[in-house]
Coordinates of C-alpha atoms and ligand atoms in Angstrom, one line a residue:
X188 CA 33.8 16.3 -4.4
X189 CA 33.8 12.7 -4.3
X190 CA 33.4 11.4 -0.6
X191 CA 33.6 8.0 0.8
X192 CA 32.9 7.8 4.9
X193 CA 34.0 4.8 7.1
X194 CA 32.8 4.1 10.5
X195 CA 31.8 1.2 12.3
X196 CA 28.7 2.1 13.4
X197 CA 25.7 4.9 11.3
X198 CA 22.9 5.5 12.3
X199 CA 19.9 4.3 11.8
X200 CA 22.2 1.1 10.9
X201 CA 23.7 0.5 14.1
X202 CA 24.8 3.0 16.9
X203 CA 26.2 2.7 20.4
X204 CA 26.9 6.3 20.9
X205 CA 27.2 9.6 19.2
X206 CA 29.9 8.7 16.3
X207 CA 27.0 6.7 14.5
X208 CA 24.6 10.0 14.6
X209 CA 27.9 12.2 13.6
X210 CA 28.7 9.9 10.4
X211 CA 25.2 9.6 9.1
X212 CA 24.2 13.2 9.3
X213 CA 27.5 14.4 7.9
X214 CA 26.9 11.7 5.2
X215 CA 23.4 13.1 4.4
X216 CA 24.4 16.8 4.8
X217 CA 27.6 16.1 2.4
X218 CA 25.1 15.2 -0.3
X219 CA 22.7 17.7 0.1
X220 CA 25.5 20.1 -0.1
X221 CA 25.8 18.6 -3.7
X222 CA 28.8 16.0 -3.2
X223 CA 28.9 12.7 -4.3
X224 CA 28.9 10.3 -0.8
X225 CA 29.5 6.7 -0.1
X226 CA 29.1 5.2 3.6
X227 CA 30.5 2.1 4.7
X228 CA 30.1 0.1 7.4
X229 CA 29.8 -3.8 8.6
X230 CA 26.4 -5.2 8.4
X231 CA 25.5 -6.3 11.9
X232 CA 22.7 -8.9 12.6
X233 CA 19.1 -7.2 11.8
X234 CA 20.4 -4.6 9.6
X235 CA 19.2 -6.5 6.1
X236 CA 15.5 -7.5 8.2
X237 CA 15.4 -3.3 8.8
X238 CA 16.1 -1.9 6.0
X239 CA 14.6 -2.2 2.7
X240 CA 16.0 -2.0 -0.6
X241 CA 19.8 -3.6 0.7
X242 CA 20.7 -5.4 -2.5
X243 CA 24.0 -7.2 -3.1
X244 CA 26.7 -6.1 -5.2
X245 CA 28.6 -8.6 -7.1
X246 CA 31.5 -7.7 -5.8
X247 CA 33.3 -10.4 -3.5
X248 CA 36.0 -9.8 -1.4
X249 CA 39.2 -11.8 -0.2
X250 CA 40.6 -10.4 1.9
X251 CA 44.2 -11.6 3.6
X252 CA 44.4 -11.7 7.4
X253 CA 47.5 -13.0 8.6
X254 CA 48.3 -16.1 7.2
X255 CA 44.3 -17.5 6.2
X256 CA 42.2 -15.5 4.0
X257 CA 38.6 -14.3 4.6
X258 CA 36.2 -13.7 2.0
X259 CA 33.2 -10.9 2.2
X260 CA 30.3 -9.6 0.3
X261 CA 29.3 -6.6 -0.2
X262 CA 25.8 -5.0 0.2
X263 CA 24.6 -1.6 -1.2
X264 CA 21.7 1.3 0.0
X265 CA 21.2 3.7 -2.6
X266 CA 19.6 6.9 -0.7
X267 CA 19.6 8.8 -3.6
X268 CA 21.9 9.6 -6.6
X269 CA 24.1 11.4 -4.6
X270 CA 24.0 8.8 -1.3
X271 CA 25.1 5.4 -1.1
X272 CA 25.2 2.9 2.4
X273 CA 27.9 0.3 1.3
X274 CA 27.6 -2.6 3.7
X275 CA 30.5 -5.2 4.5
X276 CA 29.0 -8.6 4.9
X277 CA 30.9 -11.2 6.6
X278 CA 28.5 -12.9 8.8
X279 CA 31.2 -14.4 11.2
X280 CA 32.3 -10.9 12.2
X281 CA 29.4 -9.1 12.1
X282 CA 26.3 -11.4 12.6
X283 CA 26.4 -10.9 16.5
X284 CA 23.9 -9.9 18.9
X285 CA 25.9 -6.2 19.5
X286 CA 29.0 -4.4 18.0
X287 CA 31.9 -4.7 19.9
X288 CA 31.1 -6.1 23.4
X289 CA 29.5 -9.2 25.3
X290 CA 28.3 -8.3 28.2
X291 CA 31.0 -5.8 29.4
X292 CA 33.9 -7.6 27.1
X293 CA 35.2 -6.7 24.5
X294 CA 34.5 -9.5 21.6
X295 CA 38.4 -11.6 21.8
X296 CA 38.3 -11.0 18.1
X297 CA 37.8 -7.2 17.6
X298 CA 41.4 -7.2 16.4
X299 CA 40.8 -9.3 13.2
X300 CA 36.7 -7.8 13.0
X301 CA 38.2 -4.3 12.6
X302 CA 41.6 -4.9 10.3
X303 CA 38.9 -7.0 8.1
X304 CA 37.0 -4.0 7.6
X305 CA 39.8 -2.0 7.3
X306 CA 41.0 -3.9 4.8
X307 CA 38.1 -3.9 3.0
X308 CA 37.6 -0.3 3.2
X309 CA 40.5 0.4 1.5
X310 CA 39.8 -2.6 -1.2
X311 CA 36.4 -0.9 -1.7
X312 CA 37.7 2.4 -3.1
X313 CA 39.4 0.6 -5.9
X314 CA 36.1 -0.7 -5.7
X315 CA 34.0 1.3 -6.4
X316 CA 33.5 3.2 -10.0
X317 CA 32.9 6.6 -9.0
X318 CA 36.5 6.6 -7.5
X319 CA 36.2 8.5 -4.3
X320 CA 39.5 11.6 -3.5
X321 CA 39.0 11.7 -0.2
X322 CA 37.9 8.5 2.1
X323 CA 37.1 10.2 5.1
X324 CA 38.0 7.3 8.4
X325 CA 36.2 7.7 11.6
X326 CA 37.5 6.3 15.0
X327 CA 40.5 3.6 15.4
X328 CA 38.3 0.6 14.2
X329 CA 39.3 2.3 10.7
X330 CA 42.5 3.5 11.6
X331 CA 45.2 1.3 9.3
X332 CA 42.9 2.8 6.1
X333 CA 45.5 5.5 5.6
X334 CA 48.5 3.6 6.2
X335 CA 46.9 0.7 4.1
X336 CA 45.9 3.0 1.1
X337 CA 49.3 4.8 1.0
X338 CA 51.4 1.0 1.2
X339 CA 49.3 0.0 -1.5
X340 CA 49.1 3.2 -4.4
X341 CA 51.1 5.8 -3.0
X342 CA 50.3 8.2 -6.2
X343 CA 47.1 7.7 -7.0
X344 CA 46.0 7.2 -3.9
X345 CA 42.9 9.2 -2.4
X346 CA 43.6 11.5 0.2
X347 CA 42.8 10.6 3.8
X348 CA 41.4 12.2 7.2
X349 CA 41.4 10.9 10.3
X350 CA 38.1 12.3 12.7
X351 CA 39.1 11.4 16.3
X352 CA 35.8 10.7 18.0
X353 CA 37.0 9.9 21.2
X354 CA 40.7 9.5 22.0
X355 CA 40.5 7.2 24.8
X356 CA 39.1 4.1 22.6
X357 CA 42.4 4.0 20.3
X358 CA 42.3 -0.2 19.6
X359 CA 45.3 -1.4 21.3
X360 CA 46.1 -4.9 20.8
X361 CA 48.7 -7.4 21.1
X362 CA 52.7 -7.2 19.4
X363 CA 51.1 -11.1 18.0
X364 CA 48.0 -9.5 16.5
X365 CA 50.1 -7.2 14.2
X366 CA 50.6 -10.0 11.2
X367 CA 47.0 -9.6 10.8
X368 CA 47.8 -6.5 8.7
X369 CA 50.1 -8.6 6.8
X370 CA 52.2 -5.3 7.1
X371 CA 55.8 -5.4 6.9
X372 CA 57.3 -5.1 10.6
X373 CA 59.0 -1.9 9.2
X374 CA 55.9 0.3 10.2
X375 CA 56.0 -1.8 14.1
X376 CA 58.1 0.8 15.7
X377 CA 57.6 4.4 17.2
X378 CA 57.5 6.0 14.2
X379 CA 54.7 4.2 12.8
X380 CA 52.0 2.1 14.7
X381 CA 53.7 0.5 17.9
X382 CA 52.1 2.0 20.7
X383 CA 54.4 0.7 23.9
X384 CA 55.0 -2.6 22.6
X385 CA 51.5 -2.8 20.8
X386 CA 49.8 -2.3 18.1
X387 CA 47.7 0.7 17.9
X388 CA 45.1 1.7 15.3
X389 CA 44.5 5.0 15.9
X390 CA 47.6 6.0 15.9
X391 CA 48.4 4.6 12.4
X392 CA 45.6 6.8 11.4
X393 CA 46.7 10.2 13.2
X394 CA 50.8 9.3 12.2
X395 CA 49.5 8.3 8.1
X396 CA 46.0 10.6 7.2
X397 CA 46.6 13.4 5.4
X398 CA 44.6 16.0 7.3
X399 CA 42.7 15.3 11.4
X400 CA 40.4 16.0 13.1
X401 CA 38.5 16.3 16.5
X402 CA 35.3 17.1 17.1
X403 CA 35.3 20.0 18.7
X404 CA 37.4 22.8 19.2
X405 CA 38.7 22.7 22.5
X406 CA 39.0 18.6 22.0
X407 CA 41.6 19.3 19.3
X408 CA 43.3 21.7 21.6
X409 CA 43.2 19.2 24.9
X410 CA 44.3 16.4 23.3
X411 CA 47.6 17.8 22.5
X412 CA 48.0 17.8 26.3
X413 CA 49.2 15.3 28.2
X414 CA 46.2 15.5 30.6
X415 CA 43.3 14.3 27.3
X416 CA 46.2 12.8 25.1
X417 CA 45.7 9.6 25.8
X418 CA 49.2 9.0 25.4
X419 CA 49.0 10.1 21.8
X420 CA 49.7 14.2 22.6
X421 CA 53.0 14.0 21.3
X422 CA 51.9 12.4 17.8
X423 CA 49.0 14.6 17.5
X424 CA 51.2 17.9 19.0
X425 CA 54.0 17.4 16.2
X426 CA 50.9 16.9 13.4
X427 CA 49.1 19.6 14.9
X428 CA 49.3 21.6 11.3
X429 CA 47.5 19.3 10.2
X430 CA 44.9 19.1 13.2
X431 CA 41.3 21.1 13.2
X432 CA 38.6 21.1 15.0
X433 CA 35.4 20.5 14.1
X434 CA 32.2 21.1 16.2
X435 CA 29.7 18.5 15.1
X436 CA 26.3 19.3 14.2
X437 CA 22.8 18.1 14.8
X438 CA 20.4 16.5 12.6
X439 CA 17.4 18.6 13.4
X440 CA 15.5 16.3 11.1
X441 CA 15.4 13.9 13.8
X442 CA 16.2 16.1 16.7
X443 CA 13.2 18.3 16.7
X444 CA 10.1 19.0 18.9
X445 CA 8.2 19.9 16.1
X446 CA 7.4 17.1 13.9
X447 CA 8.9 14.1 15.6
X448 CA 7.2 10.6 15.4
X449 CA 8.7 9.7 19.1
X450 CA 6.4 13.0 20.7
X451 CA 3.2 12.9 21.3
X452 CA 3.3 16.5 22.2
X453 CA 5.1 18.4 19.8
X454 CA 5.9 21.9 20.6
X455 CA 8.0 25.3 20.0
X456 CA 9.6 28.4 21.4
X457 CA 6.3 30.1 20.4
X458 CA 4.2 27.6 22.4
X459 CA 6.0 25.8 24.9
X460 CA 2.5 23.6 26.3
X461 CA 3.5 20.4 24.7
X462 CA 6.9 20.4 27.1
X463 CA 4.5 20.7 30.0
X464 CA 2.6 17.7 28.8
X465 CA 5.5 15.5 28.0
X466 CA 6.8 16.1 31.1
X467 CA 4.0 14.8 33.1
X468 CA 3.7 11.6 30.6
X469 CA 7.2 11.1 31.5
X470 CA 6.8 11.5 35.5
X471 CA 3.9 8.7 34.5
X472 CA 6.0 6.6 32.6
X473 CA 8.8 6.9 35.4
X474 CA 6.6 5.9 38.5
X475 CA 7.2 9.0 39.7
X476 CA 4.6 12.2 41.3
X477 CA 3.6 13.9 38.9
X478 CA 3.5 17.5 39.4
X479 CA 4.9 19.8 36.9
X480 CA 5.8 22.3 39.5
X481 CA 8.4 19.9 40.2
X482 CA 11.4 20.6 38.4
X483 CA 12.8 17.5 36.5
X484 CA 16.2 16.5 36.2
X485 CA 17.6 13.9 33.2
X486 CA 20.4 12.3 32.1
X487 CA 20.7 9.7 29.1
X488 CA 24.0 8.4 29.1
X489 CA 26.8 5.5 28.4
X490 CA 27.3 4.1 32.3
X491 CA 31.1 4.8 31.8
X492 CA 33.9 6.4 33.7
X493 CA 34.0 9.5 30.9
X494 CA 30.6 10.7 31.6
X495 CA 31.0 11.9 35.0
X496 CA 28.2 9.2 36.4
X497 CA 30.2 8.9 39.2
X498 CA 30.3 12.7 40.6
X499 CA 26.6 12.6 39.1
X500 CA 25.6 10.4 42.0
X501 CA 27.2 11.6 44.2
X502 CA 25.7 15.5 43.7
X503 CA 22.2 13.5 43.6
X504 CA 23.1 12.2 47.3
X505 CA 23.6 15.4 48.5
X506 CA 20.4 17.0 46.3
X507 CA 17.7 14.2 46.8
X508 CA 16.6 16.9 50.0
X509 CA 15.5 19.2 48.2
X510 CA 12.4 19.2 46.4
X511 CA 13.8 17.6 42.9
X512 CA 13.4 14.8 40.5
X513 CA 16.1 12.7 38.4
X514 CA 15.5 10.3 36.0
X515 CA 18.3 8.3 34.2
X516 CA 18.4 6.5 30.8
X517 CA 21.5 4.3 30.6
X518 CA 23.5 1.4 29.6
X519 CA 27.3 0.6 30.4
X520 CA 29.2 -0.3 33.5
X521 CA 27.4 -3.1 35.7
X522 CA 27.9 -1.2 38.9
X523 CA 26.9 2.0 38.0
X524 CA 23.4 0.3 37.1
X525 CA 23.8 -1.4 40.3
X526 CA 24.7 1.9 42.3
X527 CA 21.9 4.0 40.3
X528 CA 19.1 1.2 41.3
X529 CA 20.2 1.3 44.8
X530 CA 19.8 5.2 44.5
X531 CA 16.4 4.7 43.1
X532 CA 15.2 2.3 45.6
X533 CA 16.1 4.3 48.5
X534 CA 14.3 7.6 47.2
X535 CA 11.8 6.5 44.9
X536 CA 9.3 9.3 44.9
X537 CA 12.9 11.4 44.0
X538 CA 14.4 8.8 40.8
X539 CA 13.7 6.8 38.6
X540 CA 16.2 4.8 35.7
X541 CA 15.8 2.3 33.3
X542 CA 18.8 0.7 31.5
X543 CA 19.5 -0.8 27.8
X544 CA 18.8 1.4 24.7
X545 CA 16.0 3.4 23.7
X546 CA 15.8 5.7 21.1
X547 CA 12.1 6.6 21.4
X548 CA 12.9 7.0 24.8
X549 CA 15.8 8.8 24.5
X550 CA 13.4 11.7 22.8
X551 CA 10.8 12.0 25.9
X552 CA 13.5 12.2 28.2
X553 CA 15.2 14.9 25.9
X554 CA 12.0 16.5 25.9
X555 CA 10.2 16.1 29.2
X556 CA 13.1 17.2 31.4
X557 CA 13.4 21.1 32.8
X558 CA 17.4 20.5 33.0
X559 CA 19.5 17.4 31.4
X560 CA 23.0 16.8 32.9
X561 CA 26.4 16.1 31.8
X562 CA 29.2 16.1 34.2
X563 CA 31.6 14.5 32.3
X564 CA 35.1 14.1 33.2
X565 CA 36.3 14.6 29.4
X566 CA 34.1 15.2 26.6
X567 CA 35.0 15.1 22.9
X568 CA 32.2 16.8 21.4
X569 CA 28.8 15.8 23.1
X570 CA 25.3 15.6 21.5
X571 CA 23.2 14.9 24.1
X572 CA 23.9 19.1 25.4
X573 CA 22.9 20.1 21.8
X574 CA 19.8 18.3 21.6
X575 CA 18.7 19.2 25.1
X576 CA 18.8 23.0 24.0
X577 CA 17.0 22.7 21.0
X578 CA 14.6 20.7 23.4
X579 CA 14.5 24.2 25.8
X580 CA 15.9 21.7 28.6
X581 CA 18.7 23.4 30.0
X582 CA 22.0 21.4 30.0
X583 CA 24.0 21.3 33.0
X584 CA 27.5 21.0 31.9
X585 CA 31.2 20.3 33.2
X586 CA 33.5 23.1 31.1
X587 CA 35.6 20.1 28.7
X588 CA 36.2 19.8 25.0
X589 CA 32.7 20.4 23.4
X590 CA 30.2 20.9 26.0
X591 CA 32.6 23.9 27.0
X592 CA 31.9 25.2 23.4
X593 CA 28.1 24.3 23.1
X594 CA 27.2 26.1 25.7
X595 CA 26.5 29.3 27.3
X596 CA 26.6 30.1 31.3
X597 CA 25.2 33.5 32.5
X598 CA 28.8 34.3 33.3
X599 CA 30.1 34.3 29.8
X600 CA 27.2 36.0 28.2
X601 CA 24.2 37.6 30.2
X602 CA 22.0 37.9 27.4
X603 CA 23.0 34.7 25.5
X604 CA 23.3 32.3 28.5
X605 CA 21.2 29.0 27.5
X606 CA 22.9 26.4 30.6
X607 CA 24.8 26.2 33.5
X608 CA 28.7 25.3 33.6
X609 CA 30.9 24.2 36.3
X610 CA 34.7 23.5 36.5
X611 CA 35.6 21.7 39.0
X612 CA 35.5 17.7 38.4
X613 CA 33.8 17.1 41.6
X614 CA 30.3 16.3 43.3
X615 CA 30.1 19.3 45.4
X616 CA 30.7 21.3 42.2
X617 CA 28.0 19.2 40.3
X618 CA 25.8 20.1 43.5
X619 CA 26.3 23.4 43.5
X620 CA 25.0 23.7 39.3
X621 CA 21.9 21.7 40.9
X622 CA 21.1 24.7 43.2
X623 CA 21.3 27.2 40.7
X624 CA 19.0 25.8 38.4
X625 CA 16.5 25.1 41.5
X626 CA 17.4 29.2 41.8
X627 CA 16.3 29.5 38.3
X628 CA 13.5 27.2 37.9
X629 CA 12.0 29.3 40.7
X630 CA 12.5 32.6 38.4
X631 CA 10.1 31.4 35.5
X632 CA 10.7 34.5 33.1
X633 CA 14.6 33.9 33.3
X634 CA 14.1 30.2 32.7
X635 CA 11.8 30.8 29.5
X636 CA 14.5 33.4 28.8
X637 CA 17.1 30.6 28.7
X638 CA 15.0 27.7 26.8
X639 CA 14.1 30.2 24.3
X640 CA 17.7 31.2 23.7
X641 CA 18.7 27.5 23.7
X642 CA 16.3 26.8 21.5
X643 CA 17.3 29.2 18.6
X644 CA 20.9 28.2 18.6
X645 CA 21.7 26.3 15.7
X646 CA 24.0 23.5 15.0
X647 CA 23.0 22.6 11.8
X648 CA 25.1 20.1 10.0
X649 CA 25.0 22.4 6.4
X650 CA 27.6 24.8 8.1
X651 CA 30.0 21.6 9.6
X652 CA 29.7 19.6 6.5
X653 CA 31.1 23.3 4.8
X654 CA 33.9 23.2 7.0
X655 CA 34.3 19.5 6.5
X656 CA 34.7 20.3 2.3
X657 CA 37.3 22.8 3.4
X658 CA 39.3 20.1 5.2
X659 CA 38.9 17.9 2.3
X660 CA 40.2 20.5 0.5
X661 CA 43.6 20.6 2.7
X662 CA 44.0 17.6 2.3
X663 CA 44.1 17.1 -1.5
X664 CA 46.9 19.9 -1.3
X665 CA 49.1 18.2 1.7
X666 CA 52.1 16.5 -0.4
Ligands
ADP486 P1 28.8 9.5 23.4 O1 28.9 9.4 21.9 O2 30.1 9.7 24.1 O3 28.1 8.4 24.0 P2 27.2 11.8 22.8 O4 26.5 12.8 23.7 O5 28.0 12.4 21.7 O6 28.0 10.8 23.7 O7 26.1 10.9 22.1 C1 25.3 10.1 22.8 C2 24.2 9.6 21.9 O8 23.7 8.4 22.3 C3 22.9 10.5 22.0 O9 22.2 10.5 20.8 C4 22.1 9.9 23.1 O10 20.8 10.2 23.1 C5 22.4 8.4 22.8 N1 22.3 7.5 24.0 C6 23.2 7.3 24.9 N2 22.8 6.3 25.8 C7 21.5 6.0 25.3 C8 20.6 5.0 25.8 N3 20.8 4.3 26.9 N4 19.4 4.9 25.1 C9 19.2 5.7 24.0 N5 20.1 6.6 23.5 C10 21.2 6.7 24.2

């Protein structure tokens, strides 16, 4: 099949969160599985300094936006035969020190950044000679693609689906923003993208794709409820034949203890040592005592409201007694940094946290911790619990969307059980999960028995990228 994937951000081009790891290792495991892939994404400041081998097509684009016109370049990535990274340049967009945000804003332009790369998206597979039949449109920032490609060659036109990442980011923008799709005002109602006066991207794409889909199971079955929907339950419930799940997978080529450039002590389920030994490094690294008796708690997350960091500090209030430690990697919200350093300061033999990005980082922590939390209040798929078992650190996890599927808690399966899950969206619930892993961590054999089932589930992206395909394969039938 012939594939193109849109997203704003693939990694190891750009990434904020867990949509750029998604699209690059379905890209990659798409190919391997035989397909022929293209990727496209802006090129953001850096990206061309990174990366060797970018080389400009001669391909220019003019592209209308409202009433001026904007012209782009195109840069491409070949992988391999099968793998192409097509890069929208447009330096005024793009060229910026992060992707979407200064500071805590969003950038006052995101409306025209994002229907500029929509646009181009869509102009791209006219574009491109291999002639893609399915462009596959990840997150609102590529929303309008369907809606464009269907207003523009409603015959030929490739077939489209929508993967809903994360519902609550939907780009909502201004009733005067709208001309910039130099759409007619015929699609501005209910029926189409209006969104309570608004316009709203992701709708266009859930209303106009020809197949959806969530990333997770239980995510495509929440968000048809009005408590995950976002608003959008009633779209997505009456296109819910056209709605699958999708668990993502993991790309164990990077997310491995085995052969990874970021540990210093690799390590398996057969000999677990090299944990041990990251974990002190890390206690070093951190400031904190380092013991290994003492078991290590860790959390690498997006400072936001989603993730639960609220409840998260308040179940580390009540915990900091016992005999514990928590270390936090994490970038978002200004006052959760501010509330996590104040936590910190007052119990700094307990926790430590650092805050910005760090991949390399992002691995040790992964690595070094005994158990990695995630109490989040909703949570589409999740990576971070997928990693951690492959890691043998056992997630801690609120039951929501995908961390409910990813995991295994003694009370579902006593054999299988690789985690601990709690319901209740609440600290003393979160606090409660704390004690039972202190329980565990004080029966070794049951621990090991845990890690080493965590470690031998597998997420592997061959089996998602299959059940991708099939999805494709709906979609070329939908008339
Ligand atoms: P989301 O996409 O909602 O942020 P996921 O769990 O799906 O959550 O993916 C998060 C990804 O981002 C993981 O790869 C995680 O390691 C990474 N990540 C989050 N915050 C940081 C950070 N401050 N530094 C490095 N990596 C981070």
């Amino acid at each position: 099949m012939k594939i193109l994937l849109a997203s704003s951000e693939i990694h190891p081009y750009s990434k904020t969160g867990g949509l750029a790891d998604m699209v690059g290792a379905l890209g990659k495991a798409l190919a391997r599985a035989g397909h022929q892939v293209g990727l496209v994404t802006p090129l953001y400041a850096g990206i061309r300094e990174r990366f060797a081998g970018i080389r400009p097509l001669d391909w220019k684009l003019d592209v209308a936006l409202g009433p001026r016109r904007v012209s782009g370049a195109v840069c491409a990535l070949a992988l391999n035969e099968r793998l192409t990274i097509y890069f929208i340049d447009q330096p005024d967009f793009y060229s910026r020190p992060s992707l979407y945000q200064d500071g805590d804003v969003d950038y006052p332009d995101n409306a025209e950044r994002f229907i500029f790369f929509s646009k181009a998206v869509a102009h791209m597979t006219r574009l491109l000679p291999w002639e893609p039949e399915v462009v596959h449109l990840h997150d609102w920032q590529v929303g309008l693609v369907p809606l464009l490609l269907k207003r523009e060659k409603p015959a030929s036109t490739p077939r489209t689906c929508m993967t809903i990442h994360n519902l609550a980011y939907q780009g909502v923008f201004p009733r005067s923003q709208y001309p910039l799709t130099n759409l007619p005002w015929d699609f501005f109602n209910m029926n189409g993208v209006e969104f309570y006066g608004h316009l709203n991207c992701l709708k266009a794409g859930i209303g106009y794709a020809d197949v959806i889909t969530a990333v997770s199971p239980r995510y495509a079955r929440e968000i048809t409820t009005p408590e995950f929907g976002f608003g959008l339950d009633g779209l997505l419930r009456q296109r819910q034949r056209a709605l699958f799940g999708i668990l993502n997978g993991v790309d164990y080529e990077e997310w491995n203890t085995v052969n990874n450039p970021f540990l210093r002590h690799p390590y398996s389920a057969e000999d677990l040592s090299g944990k041990t030994a990251g974990k002190l490094e890390l206690q070093r690294e951190f400031g904190l005592p380092i013991d290994e008796r003492i078991p290590l708690f860790g959390s690498i997350t997006r400072l936001v409201d989603q993730k639960g960091v609220d409840i998260q500090l308040g179940a580390l209030e009540e915990m900091l007694g016992a005999n514990l430690q928590f270390i936090l990697l994490g970038s978002g919200m200004k006052a959760y940094e501010w509330a996590y350093r104040s936590l910190a300061n007052r119990f700094p033999s307990k926790t430590a946290v650092q805050f910005g990005y760090d991949q390399g980082l992002s691995h040790r922590i992964e690595a070094g911790c005994d158990f990695f939390l995630m109490p989040s209040r909703y949570e589409p798929c999740g990576l971070s619990q997928m990693y951690s078992l492959r890691y043998g650190t056992l997630p801690i996890v609120r039951i929501t969307g995908g961390l409910d599927d990813t995991v295994v808690d003694i009370a579902e399966d006593q054999e299988k059980a690789d985690g601990i899950k709690f319901a209740e969206y609440s600290s003393q619930a979160l606090a409660k999960s704390i004690r039972k892993a202190l329980a565990l961590y004080a029966e070794p054999e049951l621990l090991r028995r845990y890690q080493l089932n965590g470690m031998a589930v597998d997420f592997s992206w061959d089996r998602t990228a299959q059940q991708y395909v099939k999805v494709y394969e709906q979609a070329q039938q939908a008339v």
